[in-house]
PDB file of N, CA and C and ligand atoms in Angstrom:
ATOM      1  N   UNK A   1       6.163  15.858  26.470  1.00  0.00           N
ATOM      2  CA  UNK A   1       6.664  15.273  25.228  1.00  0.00           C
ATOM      3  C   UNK A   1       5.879  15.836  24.054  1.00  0.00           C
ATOM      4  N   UNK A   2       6.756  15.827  23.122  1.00  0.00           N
ATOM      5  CA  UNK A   2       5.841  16.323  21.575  1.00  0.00           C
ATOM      6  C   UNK A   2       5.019  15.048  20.721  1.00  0.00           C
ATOM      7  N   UNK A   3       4.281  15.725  20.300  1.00  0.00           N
ATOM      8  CA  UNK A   3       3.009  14.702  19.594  1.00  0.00           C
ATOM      9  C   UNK A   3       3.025  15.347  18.218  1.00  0.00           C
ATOM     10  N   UNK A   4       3.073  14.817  17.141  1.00  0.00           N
ATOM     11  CA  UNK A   4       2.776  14.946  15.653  1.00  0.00           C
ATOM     12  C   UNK A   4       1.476  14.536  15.573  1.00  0.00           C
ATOM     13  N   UNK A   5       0.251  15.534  15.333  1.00  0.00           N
ATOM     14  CA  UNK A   5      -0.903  14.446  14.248  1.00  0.00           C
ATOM     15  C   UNK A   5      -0.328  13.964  13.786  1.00  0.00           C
ATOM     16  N   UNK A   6      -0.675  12.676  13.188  1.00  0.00           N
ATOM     17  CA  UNK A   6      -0.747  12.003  11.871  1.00  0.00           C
ATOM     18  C   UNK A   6      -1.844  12.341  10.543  1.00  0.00           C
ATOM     19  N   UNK A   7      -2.883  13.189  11.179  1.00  0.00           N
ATOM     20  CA  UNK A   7      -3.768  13.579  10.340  1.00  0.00           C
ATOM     21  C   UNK A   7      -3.296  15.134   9.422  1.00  0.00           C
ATOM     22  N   UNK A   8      -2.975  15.867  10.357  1.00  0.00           N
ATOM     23  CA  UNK A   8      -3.249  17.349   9.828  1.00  0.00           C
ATOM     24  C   UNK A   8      -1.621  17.830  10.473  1.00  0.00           C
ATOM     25  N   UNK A   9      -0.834  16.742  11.116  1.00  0.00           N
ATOM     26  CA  UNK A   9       0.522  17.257  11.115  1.00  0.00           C
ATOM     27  C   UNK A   9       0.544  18.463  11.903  1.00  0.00           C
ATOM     28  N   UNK A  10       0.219  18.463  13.165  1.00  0.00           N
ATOM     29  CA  UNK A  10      -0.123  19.906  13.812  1.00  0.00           C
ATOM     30  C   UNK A  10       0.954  19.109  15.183  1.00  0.00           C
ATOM     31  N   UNK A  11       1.782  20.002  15.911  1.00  0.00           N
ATOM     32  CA  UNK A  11       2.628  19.148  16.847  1.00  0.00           C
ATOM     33  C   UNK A  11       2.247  20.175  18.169  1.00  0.00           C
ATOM     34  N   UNK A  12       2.119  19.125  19.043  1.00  0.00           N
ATOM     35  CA  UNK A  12       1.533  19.676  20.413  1.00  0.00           C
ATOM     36  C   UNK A  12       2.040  18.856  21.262  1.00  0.00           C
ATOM     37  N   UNK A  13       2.049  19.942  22.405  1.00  0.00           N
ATOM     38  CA  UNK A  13       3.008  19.141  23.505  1.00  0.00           C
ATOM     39  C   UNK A  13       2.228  18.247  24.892  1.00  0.00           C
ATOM     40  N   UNK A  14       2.316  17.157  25.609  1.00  0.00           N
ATOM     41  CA  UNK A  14       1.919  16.528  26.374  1.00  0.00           C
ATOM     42  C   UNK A  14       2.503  17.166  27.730  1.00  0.00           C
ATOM     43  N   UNK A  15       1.184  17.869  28.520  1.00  0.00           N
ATOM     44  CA  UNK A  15       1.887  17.922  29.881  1.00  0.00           C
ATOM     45  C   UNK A  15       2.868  16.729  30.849  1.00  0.00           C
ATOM     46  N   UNK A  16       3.279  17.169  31.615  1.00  0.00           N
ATOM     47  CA  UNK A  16       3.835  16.173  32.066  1.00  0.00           C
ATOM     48  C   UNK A  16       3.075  15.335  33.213  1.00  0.00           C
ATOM     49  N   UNK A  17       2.198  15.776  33.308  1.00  0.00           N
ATOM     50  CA  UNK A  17       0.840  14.987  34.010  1.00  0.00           C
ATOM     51  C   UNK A  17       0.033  13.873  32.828  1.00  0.00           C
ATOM     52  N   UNK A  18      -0.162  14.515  31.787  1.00  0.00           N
ATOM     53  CA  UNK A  18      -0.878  13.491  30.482  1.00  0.00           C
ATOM     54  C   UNK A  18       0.120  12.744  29.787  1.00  0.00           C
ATOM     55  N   UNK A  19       1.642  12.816  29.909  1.00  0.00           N
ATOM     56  CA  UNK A  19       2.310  11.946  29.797  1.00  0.00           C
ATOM     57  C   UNK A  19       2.804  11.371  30.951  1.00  0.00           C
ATOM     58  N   UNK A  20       2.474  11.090  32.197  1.00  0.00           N
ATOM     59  CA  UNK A  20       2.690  10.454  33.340  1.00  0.00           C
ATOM     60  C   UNK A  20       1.000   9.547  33.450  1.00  0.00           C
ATOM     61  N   UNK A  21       0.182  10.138  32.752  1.00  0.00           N
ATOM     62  CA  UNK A  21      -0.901   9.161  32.530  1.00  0.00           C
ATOM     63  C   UNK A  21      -0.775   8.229  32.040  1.00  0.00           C
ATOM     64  N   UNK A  22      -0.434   8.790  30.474  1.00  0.00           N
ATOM     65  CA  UNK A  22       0.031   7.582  29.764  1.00  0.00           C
ATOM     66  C   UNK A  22       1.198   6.759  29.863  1.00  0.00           C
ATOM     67  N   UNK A  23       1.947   6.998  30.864  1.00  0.00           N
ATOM     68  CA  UNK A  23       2.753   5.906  30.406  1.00  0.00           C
ATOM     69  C   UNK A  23       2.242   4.938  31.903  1.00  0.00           C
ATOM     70  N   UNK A  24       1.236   5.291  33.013  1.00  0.00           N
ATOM     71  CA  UNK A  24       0.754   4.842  33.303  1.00  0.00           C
ATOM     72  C   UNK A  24       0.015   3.889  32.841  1.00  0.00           C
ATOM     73  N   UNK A  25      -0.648   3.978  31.745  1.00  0.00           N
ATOM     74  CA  UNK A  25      -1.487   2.979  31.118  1.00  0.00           C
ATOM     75  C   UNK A  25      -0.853   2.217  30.535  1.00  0.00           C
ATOM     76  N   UNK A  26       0.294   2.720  29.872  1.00  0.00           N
ATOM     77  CA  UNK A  26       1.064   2.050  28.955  1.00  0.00           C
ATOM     78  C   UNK A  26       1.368   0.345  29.650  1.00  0.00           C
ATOM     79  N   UNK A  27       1.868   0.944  30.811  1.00  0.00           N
ATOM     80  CA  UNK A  27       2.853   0.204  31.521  1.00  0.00           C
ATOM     81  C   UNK A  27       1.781  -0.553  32.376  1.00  0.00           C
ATOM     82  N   UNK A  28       0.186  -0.801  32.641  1.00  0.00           N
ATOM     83  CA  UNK A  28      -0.543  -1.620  33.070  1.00  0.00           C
ATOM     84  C   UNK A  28      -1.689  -2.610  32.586  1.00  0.00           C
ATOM     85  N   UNK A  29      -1.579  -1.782  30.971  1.00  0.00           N
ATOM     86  CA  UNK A  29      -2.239  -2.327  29.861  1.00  0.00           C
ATOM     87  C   UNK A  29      -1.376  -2.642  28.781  1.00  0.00           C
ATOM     88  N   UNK A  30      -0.241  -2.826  28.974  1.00  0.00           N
ATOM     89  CA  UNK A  30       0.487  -3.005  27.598  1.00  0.00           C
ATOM     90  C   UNK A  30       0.529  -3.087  26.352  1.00  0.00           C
ATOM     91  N   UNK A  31      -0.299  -1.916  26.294  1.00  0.00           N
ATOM     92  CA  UNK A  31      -0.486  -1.345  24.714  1.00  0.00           C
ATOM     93  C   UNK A  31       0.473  -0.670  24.002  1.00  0.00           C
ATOM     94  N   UNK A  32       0.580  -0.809  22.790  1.00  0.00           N
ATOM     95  CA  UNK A  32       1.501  -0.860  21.708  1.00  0.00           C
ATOM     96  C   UNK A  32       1.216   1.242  21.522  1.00  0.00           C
ATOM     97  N   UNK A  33       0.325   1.345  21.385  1.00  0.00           N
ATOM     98  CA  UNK A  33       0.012   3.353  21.423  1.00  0.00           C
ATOM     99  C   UNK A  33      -0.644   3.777  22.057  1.00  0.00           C
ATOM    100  N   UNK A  34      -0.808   4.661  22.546  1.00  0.00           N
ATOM    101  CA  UNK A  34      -1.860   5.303  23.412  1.00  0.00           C
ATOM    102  C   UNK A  34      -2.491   6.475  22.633  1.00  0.00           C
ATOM    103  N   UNK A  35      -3.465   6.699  23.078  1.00  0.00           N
ATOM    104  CA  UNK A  35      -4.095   7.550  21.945  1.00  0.00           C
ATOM    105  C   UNK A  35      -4.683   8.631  22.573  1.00  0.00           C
ATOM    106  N   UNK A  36      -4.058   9.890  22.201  1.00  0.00           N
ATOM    107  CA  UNK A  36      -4.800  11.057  22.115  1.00  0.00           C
ATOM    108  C   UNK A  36      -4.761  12.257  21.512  1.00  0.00           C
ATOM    109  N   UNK A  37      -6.012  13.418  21.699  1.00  0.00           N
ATOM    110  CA  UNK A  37      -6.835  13.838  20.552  1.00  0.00           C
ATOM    111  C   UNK A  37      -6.313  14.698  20.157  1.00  0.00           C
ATOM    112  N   UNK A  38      -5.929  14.957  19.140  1.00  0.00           N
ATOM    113  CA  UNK A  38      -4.983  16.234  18.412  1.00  0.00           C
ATOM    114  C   UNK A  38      -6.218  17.605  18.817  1.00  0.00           C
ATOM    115  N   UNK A  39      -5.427  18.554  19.274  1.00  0.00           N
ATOM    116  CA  UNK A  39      -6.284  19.440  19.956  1.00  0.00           C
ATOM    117  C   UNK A  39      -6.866  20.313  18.359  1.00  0.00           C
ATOM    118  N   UNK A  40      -6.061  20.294  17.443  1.00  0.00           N
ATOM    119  CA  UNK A  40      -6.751  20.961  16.619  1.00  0.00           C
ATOM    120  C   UNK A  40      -7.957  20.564  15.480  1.00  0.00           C
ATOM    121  N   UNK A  41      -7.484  19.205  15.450  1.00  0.00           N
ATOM    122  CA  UNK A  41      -8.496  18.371  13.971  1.00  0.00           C
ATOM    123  C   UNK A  41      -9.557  17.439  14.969  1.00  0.00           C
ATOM    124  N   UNK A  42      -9.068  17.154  16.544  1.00  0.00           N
ATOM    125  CA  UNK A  42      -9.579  16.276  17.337  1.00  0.00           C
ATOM    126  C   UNK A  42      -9.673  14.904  17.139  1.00  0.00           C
ATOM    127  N   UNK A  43      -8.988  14.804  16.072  1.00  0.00           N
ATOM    128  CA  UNK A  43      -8.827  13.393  15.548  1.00  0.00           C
ATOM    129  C   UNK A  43      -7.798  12.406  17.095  1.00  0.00           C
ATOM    130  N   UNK A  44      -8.146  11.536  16.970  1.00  0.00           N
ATOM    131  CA  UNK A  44      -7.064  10.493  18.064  1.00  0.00           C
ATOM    132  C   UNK A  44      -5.382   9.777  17.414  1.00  0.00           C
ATOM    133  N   UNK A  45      -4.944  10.571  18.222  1.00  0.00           N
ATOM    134  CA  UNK A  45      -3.271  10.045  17.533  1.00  0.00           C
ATOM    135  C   UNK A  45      -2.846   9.337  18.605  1.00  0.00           C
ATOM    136  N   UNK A  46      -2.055   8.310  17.545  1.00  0.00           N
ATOM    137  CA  UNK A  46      -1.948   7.236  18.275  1.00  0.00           C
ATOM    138  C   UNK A  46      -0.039   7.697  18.439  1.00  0.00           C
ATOM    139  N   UNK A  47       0.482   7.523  19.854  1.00  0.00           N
ATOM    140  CA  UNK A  47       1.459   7.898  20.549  1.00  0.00           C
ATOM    141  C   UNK A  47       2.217   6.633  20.472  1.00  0.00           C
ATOM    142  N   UNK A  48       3.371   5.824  20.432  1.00  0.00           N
ATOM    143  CA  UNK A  48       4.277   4.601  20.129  1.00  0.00           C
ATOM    144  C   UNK A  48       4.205   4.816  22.205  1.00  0.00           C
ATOM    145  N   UNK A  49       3.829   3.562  22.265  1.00  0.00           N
ATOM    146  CA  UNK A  49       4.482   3.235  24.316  1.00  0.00           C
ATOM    147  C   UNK A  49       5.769   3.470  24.695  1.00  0.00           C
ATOM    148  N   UNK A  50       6.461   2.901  23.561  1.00  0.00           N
ATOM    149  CA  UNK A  50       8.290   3.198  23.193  1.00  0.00           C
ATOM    150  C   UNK A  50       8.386   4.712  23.647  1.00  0.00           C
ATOM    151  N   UNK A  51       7.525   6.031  22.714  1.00  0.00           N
ATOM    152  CA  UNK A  51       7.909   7.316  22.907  1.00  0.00           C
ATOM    153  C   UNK A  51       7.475   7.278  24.034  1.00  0.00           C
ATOM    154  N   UNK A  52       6.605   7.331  24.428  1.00  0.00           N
ATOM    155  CA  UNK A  52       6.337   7.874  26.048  1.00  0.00           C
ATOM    156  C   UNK A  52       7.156   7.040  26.935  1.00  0.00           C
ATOM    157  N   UNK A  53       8.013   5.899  27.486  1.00  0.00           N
ATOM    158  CA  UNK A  53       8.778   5.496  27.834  1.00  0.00           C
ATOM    159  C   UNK A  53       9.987   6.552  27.662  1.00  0.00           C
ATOM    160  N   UNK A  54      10.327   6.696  26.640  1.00  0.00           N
ATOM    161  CA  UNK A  54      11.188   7.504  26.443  1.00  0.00           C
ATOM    162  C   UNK A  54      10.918   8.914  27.101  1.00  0.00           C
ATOM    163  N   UNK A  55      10.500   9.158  26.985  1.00  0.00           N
ATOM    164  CA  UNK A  55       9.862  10.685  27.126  1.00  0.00           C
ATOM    165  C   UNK A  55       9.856  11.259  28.560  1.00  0.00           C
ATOM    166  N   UNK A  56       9.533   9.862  29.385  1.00  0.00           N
ATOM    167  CA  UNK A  56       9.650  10.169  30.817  1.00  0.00           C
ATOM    168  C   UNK A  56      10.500  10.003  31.823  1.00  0.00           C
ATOM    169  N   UNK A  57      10.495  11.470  32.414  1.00  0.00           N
ATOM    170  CA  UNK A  57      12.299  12.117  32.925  1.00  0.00           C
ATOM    171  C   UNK A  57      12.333  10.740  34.228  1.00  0.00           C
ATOM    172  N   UNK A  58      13.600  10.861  34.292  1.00  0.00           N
ATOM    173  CA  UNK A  58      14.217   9.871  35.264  1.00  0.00           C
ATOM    174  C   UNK A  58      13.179   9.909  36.531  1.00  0.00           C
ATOM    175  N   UNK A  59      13.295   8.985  36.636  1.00  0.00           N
ATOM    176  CA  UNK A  59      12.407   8.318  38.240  1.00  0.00           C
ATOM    177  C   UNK A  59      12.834   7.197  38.752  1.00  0.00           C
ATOM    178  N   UNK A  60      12.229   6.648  39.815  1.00  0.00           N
ATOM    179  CA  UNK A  60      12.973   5.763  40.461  1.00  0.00           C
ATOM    180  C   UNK A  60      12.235   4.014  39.836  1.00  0.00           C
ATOM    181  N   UNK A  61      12.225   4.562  39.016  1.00  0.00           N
ATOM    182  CA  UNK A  61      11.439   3.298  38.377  1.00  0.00           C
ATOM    183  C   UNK A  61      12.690   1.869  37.508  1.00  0.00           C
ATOM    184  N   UNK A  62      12.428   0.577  38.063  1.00  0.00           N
ATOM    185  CA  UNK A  62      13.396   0.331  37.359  1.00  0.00           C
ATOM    186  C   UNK A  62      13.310  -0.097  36.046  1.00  0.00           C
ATOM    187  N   UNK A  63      14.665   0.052  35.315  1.00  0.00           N
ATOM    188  CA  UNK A  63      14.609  -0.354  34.229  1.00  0.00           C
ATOM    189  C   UNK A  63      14.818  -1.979  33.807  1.00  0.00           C
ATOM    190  N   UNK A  64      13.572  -2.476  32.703  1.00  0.00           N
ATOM    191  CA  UNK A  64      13.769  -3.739  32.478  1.00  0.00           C
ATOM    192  C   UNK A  64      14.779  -3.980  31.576  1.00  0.00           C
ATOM    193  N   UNK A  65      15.317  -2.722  30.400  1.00  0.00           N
ATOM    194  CA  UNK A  65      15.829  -2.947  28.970  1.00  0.00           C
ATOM    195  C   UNK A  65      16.597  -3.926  29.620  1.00  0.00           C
TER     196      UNK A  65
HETATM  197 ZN1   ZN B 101      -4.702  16.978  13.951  1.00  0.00          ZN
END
């Protein structure tokens, strides 16, 4: 999935292992963003749980919507 800083606006992409992390966390800590480090300013961007939900390709996971 793609990531926007919010700082320096630089867009970088989430493997699909670091977005299978996060939505790991997402989904056991129920946090509102997940946060990580813009590879260029290293600043921490905060990711919506919503996008990474979104973001991750079909699986056998069910859906609550
Ligand atoms: Zn940045």
């Amino acid at each position: 999935m793609q990531v926007r800083c919010q700082r320096c606006n630089y867009v970088f992409t989430l493997s699909r292992e670091e977005t299978a992390a996060a939505l790991q966390e997402v989904q056991e800590t129920e946090i509102k963003h997940y946060n990580v480090e813009c590879p260029k300013c290293r600043r921490q961007v905060k990711v919506p749980a919503q996008a990474i939900r979104r973001a991750q390709p079909r699986q056998d996971q069910p859906s609550d919507a």
